[in-house]
Amino acid sequence: MSSLAPAFSPPWQDRQGAFSPLKVAVLAALFLPGLWLAAQAAQGALGGRPIMEAIHTTGLWAVRILWLSLLVTPLRQLFRWPRIMLVRRMVGLGALAYALLHLVLYAAELKWDLPKLASEIVLRIYLTIGFVALLGLAVLGVTSTDGWVRRLGGRRWQALHRVVYALAALAVVHFALQSKIDVTEAVLMAGLLLWLLGYRLLAPKGGAPGLGRLALLALGAALGTALVEAGWYAVATGVPPLPVLQANLDIDFGLRPALWVGVAGAGALALRALFRLRERLAPPRPARRGA
């Protein structure tokens, strides 16, 4: 006879009801950007338009945390860390919380004029894209519970939650459009998304890609990032793409997004190689008695 799981469990407990230091650490980390922003606001350190600065900051952290939620599966597979799955839902909900705060702050910037807010969302394409992404994240957040998994069934639930990849792409477009001239950070996030999506294409079902595939992924994501940046400037500003591509090889003014993506991909490759080496050098486990 099986017992029903409780409808609600505290965020510091695992599925067995035991205290989880990992969940506590992640929950605390999710609050840090908001607490830092509140402290900056209290000190008057957000510039001449503090609400607008807060809007940009919360939007940036919504994207960053959403990317971290997409990183959970690679971490589990690359480093055989199944317990990291305990925090995937929490991290995804954290991204939704910052995205909702992003919208609330924009409403505050408009003096809580909700009809104007609605018209802005309808008439400005980058706001429309961002709002669609937010609605999608809200749907995924509501249906992230075990109860919804049972209602929809595993396959339909997984199919629904794969929409997060399209929502992440919309978030990048929204980010780039509102950034206007300097899209460096938006391009960086686009490149990291290329790595995250490429990982899922290259990884065998339930396992991690080999070192060769990870090396190709690092190179491909870096090249893809450079092409995204060059294409964006060509379309948005008319800058010829070749000088933008060549700028990725000139580090006198700092690393371009493509190089940062390449460094991140190479770092993942190196850590995976070290992990595999450690596994090979580890002493064999003693056989269980009674087998």
mmCIF file of C-alpha atoms in Angstrom:
data_model
loop_
_atom_site.group_PDB
_atom_site.id
_atom_site.type_symbol
_atom_site.label_atom_id
_atom_site.label_comp_id
_atom_site.label_asym_id
_atom_site.label_seq_id
_atom_site.Cartn_x
_atom_site.Cartn_y
_atom_site.Cartn_z
ATOM 1 C CA MET A 1 0.000 0.000 0.000
ATOM 2 C CA SER A 2 1.530 3.325 -1.034
ATOM 3 C CA SER A 3 1.075 6.618 0.732
ATOM 4 C CA LEU A 4 0.203 9.829 -1.015
ATOM 5 C CA ALA A 5 2.914 12.505 -1.177
ATOM 6 C CA PRO A 6 2.045 15.733 0.639
ATOM 7 C CA ALA A 7 0.524 18.482 -1.490
ATOM 8 C CA PHE A 8 3.213 20.876 -0.297
ATOM 9 C CA SER A 9 6.674 20.281 1.069
ATOM 10 C CA PRO A 10 9.012 22.991 2.378
ATOM 11 C CA PRO A 11 11.637 24.087 -0.169
ATOM 12 C CA TRP A 12 14.439 22.941 2.142
ATOM 13 C CA GLN A 13 13.339 19.298 2.031
ATOM 14 C CA ASP A 14 14.015 16.616 -0.557
ATOM 15 C CA ARG A 15 11.378 14.198 -1.856
ATOM 16 C CA GLN A 16 11.810 11.974 1.205
ATOM 17 C CA GLY A 17 11.204 14.882 3.568
ATOM 18 C CA ALA A 18 14.836 15.093 4.670
ATOM 19 C CA PHE A 19 16.710 18.365 5.042
ATOM 20 C CA SER A 20 18.578 19.217 1.816
ATOM 21 C CA PRO A 21 21.602 21.540 2.137
ATOM 22 C CA LEU A 22 21.738 21.749 -1.673
ATOM 23 C CA LYS A 23 18.176 23.073 -1.918
ATOM 24 C CA VAL A 24 18.778 25.563 0.888
ATOM 25 C CA ALA A 25 21.945 26.850 -0.788
ATOM 26 C CA VAL A 26 20.233 27.243 -4.164
ATOM 27 C CA LEU A 27 17.170 28.907 -2.622
ATOM 28 C CA ALA A 28 19.399 31.413 -0.809
ATOM 29 C CA ALA A 29 21.365 32.085 -4.002
ATOM 30 C CA LEU A 30 18.154 32.800 -5.909
ATOM 31 C CA PHE A 31 17.301 35.566 -3.446
ATOM 32 C CA LEU A 32 20.709 37.256 -3.684
ATOM 33 C CA PRO A 33 20.145 39.292 -6.890
ATOM 34 C CA GLY A 34 16.853 40.637 -5.536
ATOM 35 C CA LEU A 35 18.378 41.485 -2.167
ATOM 36 C CA TRP A 36 21.326 43.200 -3.862
ATOM 37 C CA LEU A 37 18.914 45.214 -6.020
ATOM 38 C CA ALA A 38 16.852 46.208 -2.972
ATOM 39 C CA ALA A 39 20.012 47.314 -1.144
ATOM 40 C CA GLN A 40 21.116 49.381 -4.140
ATOM 41 C CA ALA A 41 17.683 51.012 -4.312
ATOM 42 C CA ALA A 42 17.719 51.789 -0.574
ATOM 43 C CA GLN A 43 21.123 53.483 -0.956
ATOM 44 C CA GLY A 44 19.983 55.492 -3.992
ATOM 45 C CA ALA A 45 22.629 53.796 -6.126
ATOM 46 C CA LEU A 46 20.450 52.960 -9.154
ATOM 47 C CA GLY A 47 21.063 56.215 -11.019
ATOM 48 C CA GLY A 48 18.695 58.889 -12.219
ATOM 49 C CA ARG A 49 15.999 56.408 -13.308
ATOM 50 C CA PRO A 50 16.067 53.797 -10.571
ATOM 51 C CA ILE A 51 12.945 51.936 -11.657
ATOM 52 C CA MET A 52 14.224 51.591 -15.213
ATOM 53 C CA GLU A 53 17.562 50.317 -13.911
ATOM 54 C CA ALA A 54 15.695 47.806 -11.754
ATOM 55 C CA ILE A 55 13.662 46.728 -14.795
ATOM 56 C CA HIS A 56 16.839 45.985 -16.753
ATOM 57 C CA THR A 57 18.468 44.202 -13.805
ATOM 58 C CA THR A 58 15.495 41.923 -13.087
ATOM 59 C CA GLY A 59 15.153 41.085 -16.780
ATOM 60 C CA LEU A 60 18.833 40.201 -16.996
ATOM 61 C CA TRP A 61 18.621 37.942 -13.959
ATOM 62 C CA ALA A 62 15.470 36.282 -15.266
ATOM 63 C CA VAL A 63 17.409 35.252 -18.373
ATOM 64 C CA ARG A 64 20.493 34.179 -16.423
ATOM 65 C CA ILE A 65 18.498 32.031 -14.016
ATOM 66 C CA LEU A 66 16.469 30.498 -16.840
ATOM 67 C CA TRP A 67 19.764 29.482 -18.486
ATOM 68 C CA LEU A 68 20.881 27.932 -15.186
ATOM 69 C CA SER A 69 17.710 25.843 -15.155
ATOM 70 C CA LEU A 70 18.628 24.581 -18.633
ATOM 71 C CA LEU A 71 22.121 23.775 -17.361
ATOM 72 C CA VAL A 72 20.827 21.333 -14.731
ATOM 73 C CA THR A 73 20.495 18.376 -17.122
ATOM 74 C CA PRO A 74 24.027 18.767 -18.566
ATOM 75 C CA LEU A 75 25.421 18.969 -15.020
ATOM 76 C CA ARG A 76 23.606 15.789 -14.057
ATOM 77 C CA GLN A 77 24.863 13.895 -17.084
ATOM 78 C CA LEU A 78 28.407 15.241 -17.354
ATOM 79 C CA PHE A 79 29.251 14.765 -13.679
ATOM 80 C CA ARG A 80 26.832 11.986 -12.720
ATOM 81 C CA TRP A 81 25.172 14.252 -10.195
ATOM 82 C CA PRO A 82 21.557 13.068 -9.922
ATOM 83 C CA ARG A 83 20.801 15.175 -6.851
ATOM 84 C CA ILE A 84 21.108 18.369 -8.891
ATOM 85 C CA MET A 85 17.695 17.490 -10.344
ATOM 86 C CA LEU A 86 16.218 18.357 -6.938
ATOM 87 C CA VAL A 87 16.678 22.058 -7.690
ATOM 88 C CA ARG A 88 15.640 22.233 -11.356
ATOM 89 C CA ARG A 89 12.035 23.161 -10.585
ATOM 90 C CA MET A 90 13.156 25.682 -7.964
ATOM 91 C CA VAL A 91 15.557 27.381 -10.371
ATOM 92 C CA GLY A 92 12.918 27.520 -13.110
ATOM 93 C CA LEU A 93 10.446 29.114 -10.704
ATOM 94 C CA GLY A 94 13.160 31.568 -9.687
ATOM 95 C CA ALA A 95 13.494 32.655 -13.319
ATOM 96 C CA LEU A 96 9.711 33.097 -13.507
ATOM 97 C CA ALA A 97 9.716 35.181 -10.309
ATOM 98 C CA TYR A 98 12.318 37.621 -11.681
ATOM 99 C CA ALA A 99 10.461 37.804 -15.002
ATOM 100 C CA LEU A 100 7.220 38.661 -13.186
ATOM 101 C CA LEU A 101 9.040 41.285 -11.120
ATOM 102 C CA HIS A 102 10.436 42.653 -14.405
ATOM 103 C CA LEU A 103 6.858 43.190 -15.647
ATOM 104 C CA VAL A 104 5.621 44.622 -12.331
ATOM 105 C CA LEU A 105 8.435 47.165 -12.297
ATOM 106 C CA TYR A 106 7.585 48.189 -15.855
ATOM 107 C CA ALA A 107 3.996 48.764 -14.737
ATOM 108 C CA ALA A 108 5.373 50.906 -11.897
ATOM 109 C CA GLU A 109 7.432 52.907 -14.420
ATOM 110 C CA LEU A 110 4.149 53.615 -16.258
ATOM 111 C CA LYS A 111 2.539 54.829 -12.981
ATOM 112 C CA TRP A 112 0.340 51.698 -12.851
ATOM 113 C CA ASP A 113 -1.540 52.818 -15.966
ATOM 114 C CA LEU A 114 -2.678 49.318 -16.964
ATOM 115 C CA PRO A 115 -4.414 50.326 -20.233
ATOM 116 C CA LYS A 116 -1.186 52.013 -21.317
ATOM 117 C CA LEU A 117 0.769 48.936 -20.249
ATOM 118 C CA ALA A 118 -1.475 46.761 -22.407
ATOM 119 C CA SER A 119 -1.149 49.096 -25.394
ATOM 120 C CA GLU A 120 2.632 49.186 -25.034
ATOM 121 C CA ILE A 121 2.756 45.393 -25.037
ATOM 122 C CA VAL A 122 0.575 45.229 -28.149
ATOM 123 C CA LEU A 123 2.259 48.023 -30.120
ATOM 124 C CA ARG A 124 5.943 47.449 -29.304
ATOM 125 C CA ILE A 125 7.158 44.233 -30.860
ATOM 126 C CA TYR A 126 9.952 43.626 -28.346
ATOM 127 C CA LEU A 127 7.438 43.962 -25.505
ATOM 128 C CA THR A 128 5.058 41.602 -27.289
ATOM 129 C CA ILE A 129 7.822 39.020 -27.630
ATOM 130 C CA GLY A 130 8.813 39.402 -23.988
ATOM 131 C CA PHE A 131 5.221 39.113 -22.798
ATOM 132 C CA VAL A 132 4.663 35.940 -24.818
ATOM 133 C CA ALA A 133 7.806 34.471 -23.261
ATOM 134 C CA LEU A 134 6.562 35.458 -19.799
ATOM 135 C CA LEU A 135 3.151 33.880 -20.371
ATOM 136 C CA GLY A 136 4.850 30.695 -21.546
ATOM 137 C CA LEU A 137 7.063 30.606 -18.460
ATOM 138 C CA ALA A 138 3.995 31.128 -16.278
ATOM 139 C CA VAL A 139 2.276 28.124 -17.885
ATOM 140 C CA LEU A 140 5.378 26.000 -17.336
ATOM 141 C CA GLY A 141 5.614 27.212 -13.751
ATOM 142 C CA VAL A 142 1.999 26.340 -12.976
ATOM 143 C CA THR A 143 2.354 22.882 -14.556
ATOM 144 C CA SER A 144 5.726 22.104 -12.967
ATOM 145 C CA THR A 145 4.230 20.216 -10.016
ATOM 146 C CA ASP A 146 4.022 16.446 -9.569
ATOM 147 C CA GLY A 147 0.249 16.759 -9.728
ATOM 148 C CA TRP A 148 0.399 18.153 -13.251
ATOM 149 C CA VAL A 149 2.805 15.413 -14.280
ATOM 150 C CA ARG A 150 0.158 12.883 -13.214
ATOM 151 C CA ARG A 151 -2.681 14.789 -14.911
ATOM 152 C CA LEU A 152 -0.898 15.185 -18.246
ATOM 153 C CA GLY A 153 1.081 11.963 -18.225
ATOM 154 C CA GLY A 154 4.844 11.838 -18.521
ATOM 155 C CA ARG A 155 5.106 12.137 -22.303
ATOM 156 C CA ARG A 156 2.668 15.020 -22.705
ATOM 157 C CA TRP A 157 4.198 16.814 -19.733
ATOM 158 C CA GLN A 158 7.686 16.492 -21.227
ATOM 159 C CA ALA A 159 6.429 17.679 -24.625
ATOM 160 C CA LEU A 160 4.851 20.728 -22.998
ATOM 161 C CA HIS A 161 7.976 21.601 -21.034
ATOM 162 C CA ARG A 162 10.205 21.354 -24.099
ATOM 163 C CA VAL A 163 8.546 24.631 -25.083
ATOM 164 C CA VAL A 164 11.051 26.225 -22.690
ATOM 165 C CA TYR A 165 13.648 26.158 -25.488
ATOM 166 C CA ALA A 166 11.444 28.290 -27.745
ATOM 167 C CA LEU A 167 10.662 30.588 -24.814
ATOM 168 C CA ALA A 168 14.388 30.985 -24.141
ATOM 169 C CA ALA A 169 14.905 31.991 -27.779
ATOM 170 C CA LEU A 170 12.103 34.579 -27.463
ATOM 171 C CA ALA A 171 13.721 35.905 -24.290
ATOM 172 C CA VAL A 172 17.008 36.423 -26.164
ATOM 173 C CA VAL A 173 15.256 38.288 -28.980
ATOM 174 C CA HIS A 174 13.445 40.481 -26.445
ATOM 175 C CA PHE A 175 16.762 41.123 -24.681
ATOM 176 C CA ALA A 176 18.527 42.091 -27.900
ATOM 177 C CA LEU A 177 15.725 44.353 -29.159
ATOM 178 C CA GLN A 178 15.491 46.305 -25.922
ATOM 179 C CA SER A 179 19.298 46.581 -25.749
ATOM 180 C CA LYS A 180 19.194 48.622 -28.976
ATOM 181 C CA ILE A 181 22.846 49.537 -29.789
ATOM 182 C CA ASP A 182 25.012 47.468 -27.418
ATOM 183 C CA VAL A 183 23.844 43.869 -27.677
ATOM 184 C CA THR A 184 27.009 42.328 -26.229
ATOM 185 C CA GLU A 185 25.304 40.658 -23.271
ATOM 186 C CA ALA A 186 22.332 39.569 -25.359
ATOM 187 C CA VAL A 187 24.679 37.954 -27.905
ATOM 188 C CA LEU A 188 26.552 36.241 -25.077
ATOM 189 C CA MET A 189 23.297 34.776 -23.770
ATOM 190 C CA ALA A 190 22.376 33.713 -27.315
ATOM 191 C CA GLY A 191 25.716 31.916 -27.634
ATOM 192 C CA LEU A 192 25.290 30.136 -24.310
ATOM 193 C CA LEU A 193 21.817 29.083 -25.444
ATOM 194 C CA LEU A 194 23.371 27.660 -28.615
ATOM 195 C CA TRP A 195 25.655 25.546 -26.418
ATOM 196 C CA LEU A 196 22.756 24.380 -24.235
ATOM 197 C CA LEU A 197 20.624 23.436 -27.238
ATOM 198 C CA GLY A 198 23.560 21.854 -29.061
ATOM 199 C CA TYR A 199 24.329 19.768 -26.001
ATOM 200 C CA ARG A 200 20.848 18.265 -26.089
ATOM 201 C CA LEU A 201 21.218 17.446 -29.780
ATOM 202 C CA LEU A 202 24.598 15.737 -29.287
ATOM 203 C CA ALA A 203 23.955 13.929 -26.015
ATOM 204 C CA PRO A 204 22.866 10.299 -26.293
ATOM 205 C CA LYS A 205 19.587 9.523 -24.553
ATOM 206 C CA GLY A 206 20.178 9.587 -20.805
ATOM 207 C CA GLY A 207 23.941 10.102 -21.086
ATOM 208 C CA ALA A 208 26.638 12.663 -21.750
ATOM 209 C CA PRO A 209 28.337 13.338 -25.108
ATOM 210 C CA GLY A 210 31.885 12.079 -25.610
ATOM 211 C CA LEU A 211 34.853 14.419 -25.380
ATOM 212 C CA GLY A 212 35.062 14.734 -29.159
ATOM 213 C CA ARG A 213 31.465 15.880 -29.392
ATOM 214 C CA LEU A 214 31.968 18.323 -26.536
ATOM 215 C CA ALA A 215 34.970 19.797 -28.349
ATOM 216 C CA LEU A 216 32.909 20.209 -31.534
ATOM 217 C CA LEU A 217 30.113 21.737 -29.468
ATOM 218 C CA ALA A 218 32.464 24.314 -27.929
ATOM 219 C CA LEU A 219 33.785 25.288 -31.354
ATOM 220 C CA GLY A 220 30.377 25.262 -33.017
ATOM 221 C CA ALA A 221 28.745 27.364 -30.294
ATOM 222 C CA ALA A 222 31.570 29.926 -30.478
ATOM 223 C CA LEU A 223 31.319 30.175 -34.271
ATOM 224 C CA GLY A 224 27.541 30.348 -34.061
ATOM 225 C CA THR A 225 27.793 33.194 -31.553
ATOM 226 C CA ALA A 226 30.103 35.146 -33.859
ATOM 227 C CA LEU A 227 27.664 34.672 -36.740
ATOM 228 C CA VAL A 228 24.726 35.760 -34.576
ATOM 229 C CA GLU A 229 26.550 38.931 -33.571
ATOM 230 C CA ALA A 230 27.626 39.745 -37.136
ATOM 231 C CA GLY A 231 24.157 39.022 -38.486
ATOM 232 C CA TRP A 232 22.484 41.148 -35.848
ATOM 233 C CA TYR A 233 24.635 44.205 -36.521
ATOM 234 C CA ALA A 234 24.244 43.732 -40.282
ATOM 235 C CA VAL A 235 20.445 43.687 -40.059
ATOM 236 C CA ALA A 236 19.935 46.174 -37.231
ATOM 237 C CA THR A 237 22.599 48.789 -38.030
ATOM 238 C CA GLY A 238 23.880 48.038 -41.509
ATOM 239 C CA VAL A 239 27.415 47.351 -40.267
ATOM 240 C CA PRO A 240 29.183 44.935 -42.670
ATOM 241 C CA PRO A 241 29.430 41.498 -41.049
ATOM 242 C CA LEU A 242 33.109 40.852 -41.890
ATOM 243 C CA PRO A 243 34.583 43.540 -39.564
ATOM 244 C CA VAL A 244 32.359 42.268 -36.752
ATOM 245 C CA LEU A 245 33.610 38.721 -37.322
ATOM 246 C CA GLN A 246 37.218 39.956 -37.418
ATOM 247 C CA ALA A 247 36.682 41.820 -34.121
ATOM 248 C CA ASN A 248 36.328 38.448 -32.407
ATOM 249 C CA LEU A 249 40.029 37.837 -33.096
ATOM 250 C CA ASP A 250 41.149 41.186 -31.658
ATOM 251 C CA ILE A 251 41.372 40.982 -27.865
ATOM 252 C CA ASP A 252 42.865 44.443 -27.359
ATOM 253 C CA PHE A 253 39.414 45.697 -26.349
ATOM 254 C CA GLY A 254 38.457 42.573 -24.394
ATOM 255 C CA LEU A 255 36.926 39.249 -25.304
ATOM 256 C CA ARG A 256 33.906 39.254 -27.584
ATOM 257 C CA PRO A 257 30.870 37.076 -26.730
ATOM 258 C CA ALA A 258 31.964 34.327 -29.147
ATOM 259 C CA LEU A 259 35.266 33.920 -27.309
ATOM 260 C CA TRP A 260 33.521 33.827 -23.930
ATOM 261 C CA VAL A 261 31.205 31.111 -25.229
ATOM 262 C CA GLY A 262 34.233 29.218 -26.525
ATOM 263 C CA VAL A 263 35.922 29.539 -23.129
ATOM 264 C CA ALA A 264 32.782 28.260 -21.395
ATOM 265 C CA GLY A 265 32.548 25.323 -23.790
ATOM 266 C CA ALA A 266 36.235 24.517 -23.361
ATOM 267 C CA GLY A 267 35.790 24.696 -19.597
ATOM 268 C CA ALA A 268 32.950 22.178 -19.727
ATOM 269 C CA LEU A 269 35.140 19.921 -21.885
ATOM 270 C CA ALA A 270 38.080 20.169 -19.479
ATOM 271 C CA LEU A 271 35.947 19.472 -16.414
ATOM 272 C CA ARG A 272 34.369 16.457 -18.112
ATOM 273 C CA ALA A 273 37.821 15.128 -19.045
ATOM 274 C CA LEU A 274 39.042 15.547 -15.449
ATOM 275 C CA PHE A 275 35.924 13.838 -14.126
ATOM 276 C CA ARG A 276 36.435 10.857 -16.420
ATOM 277 C CA LEU A 277 40.098 10.656 -15.442
ATOM 278 C CA ARG A 278 39.162 10.652 -11.773
ATOM 279 C CA GLU A 279 36.662 7.857 -12.402
ATOM 280 C CA ARG A 280 39.319 5.752 -14.120
ATOM 281 C CA LEU A 281 41.860 6.293 -11.333
ATOM 282 C CA ALA A 282 39.387 5.636 -8.524
ATOM 283 C CA PRO A 283 39.808 2.246 -6.791
ATOM 284 C CA PRO A 284 37.142 -0.313 -7.697
ATOM 285 C CA ARG A 285 34.258 -0.626 -5.308
ATOM 286 C CA PRO A 286 34.116 -3.862 -3.289
ATOM 287 C CA ALA A 287 31.569 -6.390 -4.485
ATOM 288 C CA ARG A 288 28.416 -6.684 -2.409
ATOM 289 C CA ARG A 289 27.941 -9.793 -0.359
ATOM 290 C CA GLY A 290 25.064 -12.091 -1.135
ATOM 291 C CA ALA A 291 25.080 -11.216 -4.810
#
